[in-house]
XYZ file of C-alpha atoms in Angstrom:
390
model
C -0.402 -0.121 0.339
C 1.478 3.559 -1.291
C 2.136 6.121 1.471
C 0.578 8.690 1.334
C 2.716 11.973 1.324
C 3.119 14.489 4.288
C 5.394 17.030 3.714
C 6.001 19.375 6.816
C 7.636 22.362 7.097
C 9.718 24.107 9.810
C 11.407 28.081 10.242
C 15.259 27.276 11.890
C 18.014 29.618 11.778
C 20.333 26.281 12.437
C 22.514 27.967 13.575
C 24.084 25.591 14.505
C 22.422 22.872 13.434
C 22.565 20.713 17.204
C 21.202 18.075 19.582
C 18.054 19.527 19.631
C 16.638 20.426 16.460
C 17.986 16.946 15.246
C 15.016 15.827 18.579
C 12.350 18.465 16.941
C 12.581 16.749 13.465
C 12.157 13.085 14.666
C 9.470 14.195 16.847
C 7.431 15.642 13.955
C 7.974 12.123 12.096
C 6.904 9.790 15.249
C 4.318 12.337 16.384
C 2.319 14.162 12.952
C 3.271 11.516 10.398
C 5.294 13.746 9.290
C 7.473 11.838 5.977
C 8.944 14.902 3.996
C 10.272 17.439 6.479
C 11.302 21.818 4.231
C 13.521 23.976 6.349
C 12.698 27.710 5.639
C 16.812 28.726 6.793
C 17.979 32.194 6.909
C 21.070 32.577 5.171
C 24.012 33.921 6.056
C 23.255 36.779 9.296
C 20.365 36.388 11.993
C 17.634 37.282 13.517
C 19.022 38.651 16.749
C 21.625 40.875 14.762
C 24.784 38.719 14.385
C 26.716 37.330 11.695
C 25.806 32.569 11.532
C 28.639 30.950 12.791
C 29.396 29.112 9.183
C 28.008 29.379 5.706
C 24.501 29.242 4.929
C 25.386 25.456 2.701
C 27.617 23.997 5.577
C 24.573 24.566 8.085
C 21.965 23.278 4.871
C 24.120 20.747 4.376
C 24.151 19.308 7.755
C 20.545 20.037 8.197
C 19.658 18.090 5.319
C 22.005 14.856 6.188
C 20.108 15.006 9.723
C 16.742 14.257 8.843
C 15.725 18.362 6.462
C 15.091 16.956 2.900
C 14.935 20.442 1.268
C 16.246 23.474 2.020
C 14.719 26.728 0.792
C 16.357 30.324 2.384
C 14.897 33.016 3.770
C 15.788 36.797 2.039
C 18.260 38.488 4.402
C 15.547 41.354 4.882
C 13.270 38.893 6.975
C 15.797 37.258 7.705
C 16.845 40.736 10.142
C 13.456 41.506 10.748
C 11.252 41.616 13.334
C 9.908 38.222 15.082
C 6.310 39.697 12.627
C 7.917 40.801 9.829
C 10.638 37.310 10.676
C 7.442 34.712 11.027
C 5.341 35.748 7.597
C 8.102 36.525 5.762
C 9.225 32.197 6.099
C 5.655 31.823 5.966
C 4.405 32.975 3.043
C 7.103 30.765 1.543
C 6.486 27.299 3.090
C 2.903 28.000 1.513
C 3.617 29.267 -1.286
C 5.460 25.599 -1.852
C 1.740 24.971 -2.177
C 2.632 21.532 -1.013
C 3.266 21.454 2.189
C 0.470 20.292 4.345
C 1.840 21.287 8.345
C 3.808 23.356 10.071
C 6.276 21.732 12.753
C 6.945 24.487 15.919
C 8.842 23.896 19.242
C 7.052 25.806 22.039
C 8.168 25.453 25.476
C 3.691 24.889 26.540
C 3.696 22.500 24.126
C 0.255 22.721 23.744
C -1.321 23.397 20.095
C -5.016 24.990 21.489
C -2.889 27.225 24.161
C -0.813 29.722 21.266
C -4.068 30.038 19.852
C -6.052 31.307 22.405
C -2.389 33.617 22.944
C -2.497 34.695 19.355
C -6.232 35.454 19.457
C -5.304 37.191 22.318
C -2.463 38.757 20.308
C -4.214 40.076 17.980
C -6.626 41.321 19.497
C -4.246 43.680 22.328
C -1.805 45.536 19.162
C -5.186 46.584 18.764
C -5.921 48.747 21.398
C -6.093 52.387 22.767
C -4.308 50.839 25.814
C -1.538 49.422 23.847
C -1.204 52.563 21.685
C -1.144 54.261 24.521
C 2.409 53.080 25.817
C 4.260 52.649 22.668
C 3.045 56.304 22.973
C 4.861 56.223 25.982
C 7.965 55.150 25.422
C 6.768 51.662 25.520
C 9.097 48.696 23.798
C 6.515 47.057 21.488
C 6.937 43.349 24.000
C 6.539 45.583 26.828
C 3.410 47.214 25.746
C 1.805 44.265 24.824
C 2.862 42.765 27.741
C 1.185 45.083 29.828
C -1.641 44.915 27.729
C -2.300 40.806 27.890
C -2.022 41.553 31.332
C -4.964 44.045 32.137
C -7.260 42.341 29.530
C -6.265 38.639 30.201
C -5.376 35.162 32.573
C -2.450 33.820 33.653
C -2.568 31.467 31.415
C -2.161 33.145 28.451
C 0.366 36.002 30.879
C 2.760 33.332 30.872
C 2.625 31.828 27.477
C 4.516 35.811 26.790
C 6.907 34.855 28.771
C 9.331 33.084 26.911
C 11.020 33.759 23.777
C 9.741 29.720 21.702
C 5.783 30.376 22.310
C 6.324 33.319 21.493
C 7.868 33.131 18.258
C 4.322 31.005 17.827
C 2.609 32.977 18.324
C 4.107 34.722 15.316
C 3.821 31.721 12.913
C 0.155 31.283 13.564
C -0.913 35.269 13.050
C 1.044 34.848 9.932
C -0.546 31.580 9.167
C -4.398 33.211 10.255
C -3.919 36.579 8.448
C -2.235 34.361 4.360
C -5.292 32.131 4.935
C -2.754 29.132 5.154
C -4.652 25.824 4.812
C -1.239 24.424 6.506
C -2.074 23.268 9.598
C 0.353 24.336 13.303
C 1.493 21.710 15.377
C 4.082 21.957 18.577
C 6.111 19.796 20.197
C 7.738 20.373 23.326
C 11.082 22.190 24.014
C 13.158 19.988 25.908
C 16.473 20.689 27.447
C 18.197 23.624 28.403
C 15.993 26.735 27.176
C 16.417 29.923 24.080
C 19.661 30.915 24.992
C 20.708 29.564 28.597
C 23.826 28.278 29.228
C 23.023 25.868 30.627
C 23.598 21.938 29.775
C 20.838 18.754 29.685
C 22.525 15.638 28.379
C 23.501 15.919 24.508
C 21.600 19.341 24.645
C 22.240 22.713 24.874
C 21.033 25.880 23.510
C 22.663 26.888 19.957
C 24.327 30.500 21.968
C 25.395 27.595 24.190
C 27.691 25.773 21.217
C 28.340 28.720 19.682
C 29.949 29.781 22.229
C 32.141 27.254 22.922
C 33.032 27.209 19.197
C 34.063 29.888 19.588
C 36.476 30.179 21.989
C 37.728 27.041 20.233
C 36.400 24.348 22.715
C 35.076 20.911 21.226
C 31.160 21.181 20.944
C 30.562 17.982 19.363
C 28.565 16.067 22.176
C 25.451 18.782 21.482
C 25.401 17.949 17.446
C 24.374 15.141 15.678
C 27.658 15.039 14.161
C 30.846 16.382 14.530
C 31.425 20.291 14.038
C 34.301 20.935 11.096
C 33.331 23.403 9.588
C 35.723 27.869 8.832
C 33.722 30.233 11.500
C 31.945 33.057 10.373
C 31.593 36.009 13.395
C 30.917 39.178 13.868
C 33.769 41.296 15.676
C 35.659 40.302 12.551
C 32.763 42.935 11.178
C 33.703 46.152 13.685
C 35.601 47.621 11.870
C 33.910 47.756 8.444
C 30.503 47.821 10.480
C 31.907 51.018 12.171
C 33.639 53.273 8.948
C 29.323 52.356 7.132
C 27.802 53.600 9.695
C 30.489 56.533 10.375
C 29.732 57.179 6.239
C 25.673 57.528 6.354
C 23.670 60.976 6.594
C 20.946 60.265 8.674
C 18.383 60.387 5.907
C 20.129 57.133 5.316
C 19.730 55.877 8.472
C 15.528 56.530 8.684
C 15.910 53.745 5.429
C 16.722 51.214 7.279
C 13.352 48.667 9.018
C 12.239 49.977 11.745
C 13.475 52.585 12.521
C 11.415 55.482 14.298
C 11.346 58.709 12.993
C 14.305 60.364 15.823
C 16.252 56.842 16.374
C 18.429 57.618 13.550
C 19.510 61.338 14.829
C 20.252 58.378 18.181
C 22.639 55.819 15.441
C 23.996 58.355 14.091
C 25.804 60.233 17.141
C 26.254 56.808 19.108
C 28.820 55.648 14.876
C 30.345 58.668 15.341
C 31.643 59.066 18.947
C 31.856 55.005 19.138
C 34.968 52.928 19.274
C 33.695 49.501 18.698
C 29.743 47.488 17.864
C 30.175 47.185 21.883
C 29.514 50.969 22.693
C 27.712 51.865 19.096
C 24.711 49.359 20.296
C 24.704 50.578 23.938
C 24.683 54.376 23.480
C 22.339 53.338 20.702
C 19.550 51.905 23.421
C 16.528 53.031 24.719
C 14.035 51.704 26.039
C 11.543 51.493 23.536
C 13.976 48.920 21.906
C 15.351 45.956 23.255
C 18.967 45.163 22.476
C 17.838 42.452 19.799
C 16.072 44.700 18.004
C 18.446 47.419 18.253
C 21.658 44.476 16.583
C 18.779 43.655 13.956
C 18.413 47.995 12.801
C 22.724 48.200 13.430
C 23.863 45.329 10.808
C 20.119 45.967 8.020
C 22.181 49.426 8.038
C 25.253 47.688 7.534
C 24.730 45.943 4.583
C 22.004 48.054 1.926
C 18.247 46.382 3.889
C 16.054 49.512 3.953
C 12.009 49.754 4.577
C 11.249 49.203 1.125
C 13.059 45.581 0.760
C 9.916 44.310 3.580
C 7.371 45.680 1.792
C 5.006 42.898 0.128
C 5.943 39.797 0.311
C 9.379 37.462 -0.304
C 9.032 37.539 -4.280
C 10.295 33.931 -5.257
C 11.922 30.251 -2.946
C 16.321 29.984 -3.555
C 16.757 26.341 -2.921
C 19.584 26.366 -1.172
C 20.364 21.817 -1.201
C 17.687 18.871 -1.035
C 18.260 15.599 -1.270
C 16.046 12.328 -3.268
C 12.895 13.565 -1.104
C 13.612 17.220 -1.596
C 13.317 16.711 -5.077
C 9.432 14.503 -4.769
C 8.610 17.985 -2.396
C 9.071 20.191 -4.823
C 7.695 17.289 -7.978
C 4.504 18.182 -6.216
C 4.590 21.691 -5.381
C 2.290 24.343 -6.560
C 4.212 27.114 -6.708
C 3.150 30.210 -6.617
C 6.948 32.966 -6.867
C 9.339 31.282 -8.950
C 11.891 29.195 -7.703
C 15.568 28.103 -7.824
C 19.071 26.964 -7.800
C 20.535 29.726 -9.032
C 20.392 32.782 -7.268
C 21.691 34.451 -11.245
C 18.335 32.742 -13.260
C 16.110 34.690 -9.996
C 17.746 37.800 -10.561
C 16.754 37.329 -14.874
C 12.663 36.753 -13.234
C 11.836 40.562 -13.090
C 12.494 44.616 -10.692
C 11.608 42.214 -7.408
C 13.530 39.664 -8.228
C 16.588 41.647 -8.786
C 16.319 43.806 -6.080
C 16.235 40.486 -4.197
C 18.647 39.104 -5.057
C 21.005 41.682 -5.241
C 20.646 42.341 -1.765
C 21.434 38.607 -0.674
C 24.201 38.679 -2.825
C 25.894 41.830 -1.311
C 24.818 40.142 1.941
C 27.533 37.151 1.299
C 30.106 39.727 0.485
C 30.066 41.550 3.270
C 30.072 38.320 5.034
C 32.476 36.781 3.035
C 34.701 39.491 5.597
C 34.190 37.456 8.334
C 36.214 34.787 8.636
C 39.675 34.261 9.846
C 40.297 33.656 6.209
C 38.474 36.422 4.174
C 36.054 34.846 1.273
C 36.859 36.930 -2.165
C 32.853 37.926 -3.308
C 30.013 37.555 -6.622
C 30.135 33.552 -4.165
C 26.022 33.784 -3.428
C 25.548 33.969 -8.145
C 28.570 31.134 -8.431
C 27.402 29.270 -5.594
C 25.794 25.172 -6.158
C 23.045 23.901 -4.183
C 23.820 21.572 -1.346
C 22.902 18.067 -3.690
C 22.646 14.779 -0.961
C 20.864 11.618 -2.397
C-alpha cells in the first residue's frame, strides 16, 4: 500500500544544527506522521542581529544529513526583521510551495490550543488604545504588549508570552491566519536547555551556548549530531567595517533602515561618530523603547544596505539551497506560487523585485565573506551550487 506524502515545514536558523533540532525533526515525524521535511532557513545573518557561525550552504548540508529533505532560504531582509516580519516571510515561503500540509515549531508549553488562544489575544491587544498609549509613552513593543495582555487576560495567556519559543510560535500562527493558509500548525514541546540559556541538559544545549563554545576554540561535539568542522564566521571581524559604514551614512540614509522610527536615526548617527566598538555603539543607541536585539538588527541592516522598502510585500522568489531525493519529491509535488530555482542569478532575471532581492542577498554574502579569519572573495552567491545529497 502506497504511503501518502505528508509534507511538513519547519522554520529554523540551524546556527548551528544541534541535537535539539534533530530531536524536533524526529518527534515531528513520530508524533505527527511527517514523511517529508522542508526547512526555511535564514542565510548568512540571523534574527538576533549577528553573523551566522558558518555559511548557509554548510548549515543546509548538515540539516540535509540529519532529517531535513529540502532547504530554502529566508531572504536577509526578513531574517533580520522583527519576529512578526520574520515569521510572516517564512510562512509565506512555505505556503508558496503549494504542497506543505503542516508546519511544526517548538514551544515551551507544547500546547497548540493555548498558543492559538494566545495568538488571538495578541491580535486583539495590538488593536487596543491601551497598547497604543503605552507605545506613545515610549515602551518597547514587547513591553507594551505584555502590559496590555496582563490587563485583559488570565495568567495562562500571560505566562505563554514570557518565553521566546512560545512568542515566535504565536507569530507563526498569526501569519498562517493572516495569509489564509491551509497549512495545519503543530507544536513540539521544547526540552532540555532553554533558548539562549548557558545551562546544558544531557546532550542538549542552546545554540547560543554551542556558538560560545565553538568560537572560544573548544569542542561542542557532544551537543551536535555530527562533529563540527566548518570554518567559523564571527561578527567581531566585521566591527571596523560596520563602524566605518555607519560613520559615512547620513541621518536620512539611516532612517531608511527597517524599524527605525522617527528620531532613532539621530541617536544612531551620534553614536556612530563617537563609538570605538560595536558594543559601545549598541549601548549608546539603546533606549527603553528599543530592545537590544532590535538595535543589533537595525545596525546590521544599515551595514548591509537593507531598507524599509525591502520589507514591503512578500518574498519575491524561492531560493533552493539544497535537497535530497525526498526533497526532489517535494518539488515534484509543489504547486508553486513564486519563481523557484537553485540559482540566484536565474532568479534575479525574473523581474525587478526578484533582481533587487537577489542583488541584496549577494551583497550580504559579499560582506559576510569578511567575517571569516581567511577572508573570502566576492560574488559567490551568484556562482554557488546547491547541496545535492542522495
